[in-house]
Short mmCIF file of C-alpha atoms in Angstrom, two decimals:
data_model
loop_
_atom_site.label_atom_id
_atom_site.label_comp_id
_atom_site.label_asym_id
_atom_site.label_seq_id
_atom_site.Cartn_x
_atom_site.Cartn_y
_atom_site.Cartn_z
CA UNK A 1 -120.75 -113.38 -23.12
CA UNK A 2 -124.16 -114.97 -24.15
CA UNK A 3 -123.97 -117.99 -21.64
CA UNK A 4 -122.93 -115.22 -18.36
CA UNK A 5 -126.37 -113.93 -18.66
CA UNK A 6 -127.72 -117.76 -19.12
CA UNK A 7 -126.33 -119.06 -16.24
CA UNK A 8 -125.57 -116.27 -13.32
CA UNK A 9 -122.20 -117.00 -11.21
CA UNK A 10 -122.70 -117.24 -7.45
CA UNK A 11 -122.07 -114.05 -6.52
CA UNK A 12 -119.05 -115.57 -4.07
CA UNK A 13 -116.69 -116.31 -7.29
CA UNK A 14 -114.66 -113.03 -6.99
CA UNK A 15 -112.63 -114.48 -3.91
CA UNK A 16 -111.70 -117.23 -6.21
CA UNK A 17 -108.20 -117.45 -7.27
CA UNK A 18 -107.37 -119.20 -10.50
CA UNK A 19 -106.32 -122.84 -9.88
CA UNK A 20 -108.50 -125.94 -10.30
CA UNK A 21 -111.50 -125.58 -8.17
CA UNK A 22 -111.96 -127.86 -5.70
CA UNK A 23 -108.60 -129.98 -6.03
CA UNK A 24 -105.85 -131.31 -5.01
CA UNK A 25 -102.25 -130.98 -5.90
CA UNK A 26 -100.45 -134.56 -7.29
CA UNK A 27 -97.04 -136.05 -7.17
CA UNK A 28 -94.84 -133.73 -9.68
CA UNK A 29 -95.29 -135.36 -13.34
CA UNK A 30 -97.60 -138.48 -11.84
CA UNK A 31 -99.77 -136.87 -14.72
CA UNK A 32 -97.86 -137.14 -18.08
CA UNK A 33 -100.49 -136.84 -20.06
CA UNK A 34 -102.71 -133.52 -18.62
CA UNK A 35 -101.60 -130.99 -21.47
CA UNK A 36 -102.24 -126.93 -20.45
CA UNK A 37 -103.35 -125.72 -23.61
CA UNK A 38 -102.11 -122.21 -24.59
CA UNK A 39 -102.63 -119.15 -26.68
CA UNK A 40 -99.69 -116.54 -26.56
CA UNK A 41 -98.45 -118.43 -23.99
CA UNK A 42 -101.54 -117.85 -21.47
CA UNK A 43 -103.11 -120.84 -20.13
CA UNK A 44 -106.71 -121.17 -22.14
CA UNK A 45 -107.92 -124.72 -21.80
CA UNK A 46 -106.85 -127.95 -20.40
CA UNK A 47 -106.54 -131.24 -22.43
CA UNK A 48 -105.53 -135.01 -22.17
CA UNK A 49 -103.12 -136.78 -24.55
CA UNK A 50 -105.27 -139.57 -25.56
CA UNK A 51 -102.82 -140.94 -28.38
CA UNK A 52 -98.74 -139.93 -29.37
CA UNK A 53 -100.50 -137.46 -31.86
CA UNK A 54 -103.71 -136.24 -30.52
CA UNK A 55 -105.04 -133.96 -27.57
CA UNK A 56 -108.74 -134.67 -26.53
CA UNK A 57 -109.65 -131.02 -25.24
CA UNK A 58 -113.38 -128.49 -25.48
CA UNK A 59 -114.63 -127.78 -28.55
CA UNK A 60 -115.20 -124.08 -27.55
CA UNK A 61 -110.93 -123.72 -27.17
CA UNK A 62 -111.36 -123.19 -30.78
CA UNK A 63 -112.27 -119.29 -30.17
CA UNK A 64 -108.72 -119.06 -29.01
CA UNK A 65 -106.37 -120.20 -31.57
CA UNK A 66 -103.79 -120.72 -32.60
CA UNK A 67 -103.16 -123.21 -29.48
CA UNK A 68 -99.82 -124.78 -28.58
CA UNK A 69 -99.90 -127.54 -26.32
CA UNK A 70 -97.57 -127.61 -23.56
CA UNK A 71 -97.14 -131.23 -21.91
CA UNK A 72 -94.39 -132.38 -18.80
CA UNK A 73 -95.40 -129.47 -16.83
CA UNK A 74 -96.24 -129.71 -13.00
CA UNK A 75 -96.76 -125.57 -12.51
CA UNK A 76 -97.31 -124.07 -15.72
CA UNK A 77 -96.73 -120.65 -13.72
CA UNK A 78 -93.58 -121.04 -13.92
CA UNK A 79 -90.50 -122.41 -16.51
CA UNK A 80 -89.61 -125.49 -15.94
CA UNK A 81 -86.76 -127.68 -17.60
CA UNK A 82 -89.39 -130.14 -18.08
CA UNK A 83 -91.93 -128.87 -20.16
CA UNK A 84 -92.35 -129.49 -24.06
CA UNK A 85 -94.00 -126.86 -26.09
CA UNK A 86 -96.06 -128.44 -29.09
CA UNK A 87 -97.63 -126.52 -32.15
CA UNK A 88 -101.38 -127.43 -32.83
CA UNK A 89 -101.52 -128.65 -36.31
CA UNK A 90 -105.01 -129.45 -37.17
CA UNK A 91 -108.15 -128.74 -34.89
CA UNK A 92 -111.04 -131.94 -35.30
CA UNK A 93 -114.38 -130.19 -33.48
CA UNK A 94 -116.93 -132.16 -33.22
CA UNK A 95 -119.59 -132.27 -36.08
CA UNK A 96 -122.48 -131.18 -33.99
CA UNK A 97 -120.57 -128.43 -31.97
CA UNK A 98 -122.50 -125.25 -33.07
CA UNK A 99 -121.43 -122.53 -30.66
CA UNK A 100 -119.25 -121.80 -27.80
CA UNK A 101 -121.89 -121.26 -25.37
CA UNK A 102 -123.59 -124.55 -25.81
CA UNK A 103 -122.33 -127.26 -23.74
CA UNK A 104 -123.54 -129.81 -26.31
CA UNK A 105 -121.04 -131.80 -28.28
CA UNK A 106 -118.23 -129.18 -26.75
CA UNK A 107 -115.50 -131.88 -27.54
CA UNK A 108 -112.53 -131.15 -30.07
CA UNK A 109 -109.63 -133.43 -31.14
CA UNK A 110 -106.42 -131.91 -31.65
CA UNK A 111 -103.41 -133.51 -33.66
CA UNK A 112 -100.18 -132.24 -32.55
CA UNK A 113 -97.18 -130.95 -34.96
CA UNK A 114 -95.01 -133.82 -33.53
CA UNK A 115 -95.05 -137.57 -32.24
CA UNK A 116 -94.81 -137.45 -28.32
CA UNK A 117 -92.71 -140.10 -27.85
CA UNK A 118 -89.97 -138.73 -26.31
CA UNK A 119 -92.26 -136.84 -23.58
CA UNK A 120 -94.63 -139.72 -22.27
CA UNK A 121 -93.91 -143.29 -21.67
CA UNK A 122 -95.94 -146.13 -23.95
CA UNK A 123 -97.92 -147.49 -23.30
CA UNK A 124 -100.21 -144.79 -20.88
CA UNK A 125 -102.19 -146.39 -17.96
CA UNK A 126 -105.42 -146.83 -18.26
CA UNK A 127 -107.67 -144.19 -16.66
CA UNK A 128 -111.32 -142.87 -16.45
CA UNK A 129 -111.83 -138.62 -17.20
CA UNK A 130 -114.36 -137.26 -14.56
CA UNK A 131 -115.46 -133.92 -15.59
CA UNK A 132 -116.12 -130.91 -12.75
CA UNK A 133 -117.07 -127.68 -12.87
CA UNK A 134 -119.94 -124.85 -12.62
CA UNK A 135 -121.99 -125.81 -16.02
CA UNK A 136 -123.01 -129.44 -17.73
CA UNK A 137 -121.49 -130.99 -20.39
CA UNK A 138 -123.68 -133.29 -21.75
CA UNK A 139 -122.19 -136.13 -24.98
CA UNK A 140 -125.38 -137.89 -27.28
CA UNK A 141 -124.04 -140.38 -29.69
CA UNK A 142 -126.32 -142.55 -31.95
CA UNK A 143 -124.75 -145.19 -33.89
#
């Protein structure tokens, strides 16, 4: 890819296993609304159910459609009696999102196939998204 050669990766990330970097695990399903967002069933992005119909996610998970979203799950490694699997029915990019190795704009609204009532309790807590990780993401508006 373009951006490997843009931004070289400490040469100490082959130890790494997959997992979130740098975190902890939570209470089983104190998260409702984290959503592993998958491709033939293989983990490809994360997302956040921001409304009963839409999944706030990176703009450059678009490369890997057609996603399914797959929300009540504590360890997506394994089946569990829990988790919903929900087709992606319309994929909202942002306007200014030109490519997947810019980190510009790399914000993407998707709108689920079905209501998600029956999965998450209304109304959700209030909570603020901190974003981690090896490269920037960087949001301009101007109204």
């Amino acid at each position: 890819r373009e951006w490997a050669t843009r931004w070289p990766l400490p040469s100490h990330l082959h130890c790494l296993s997959t997992g979130i970097f740098g975190g902890v695990e939570v209470k089983p399903h104190s998260k409702p609304y984290m959503a592993s967002l998958q491709s033939r069933k293989h983990h490809v992005c994360g997302g956040v159910l921001i409304r009963e119909d839409f999944v706030l996610t990176s703009a450059h998970c678009l490369e890997y459609r057609p996603l399914e979203a797959v929300l009540g799950a504590h360890n997506i490694s394994r089946h569990e009696s829990s988790q919903q699997r929900i087709g992606v029915s319309r994929y909202n990019k942002h306007p200014l999102f030109l490519h997947p190795a810019e980190t510009q704009y790399d914000m993407m609204l998707l709108r689920v196939a079905i209501y998600i009532y029956e999965i998450i309790m209304w109304p959700m807590p209030l909570f603020c998204l901190f974003v981690g990780g090896i490269f920037p993401t960087q949001a301009h508006y101007e109204y």
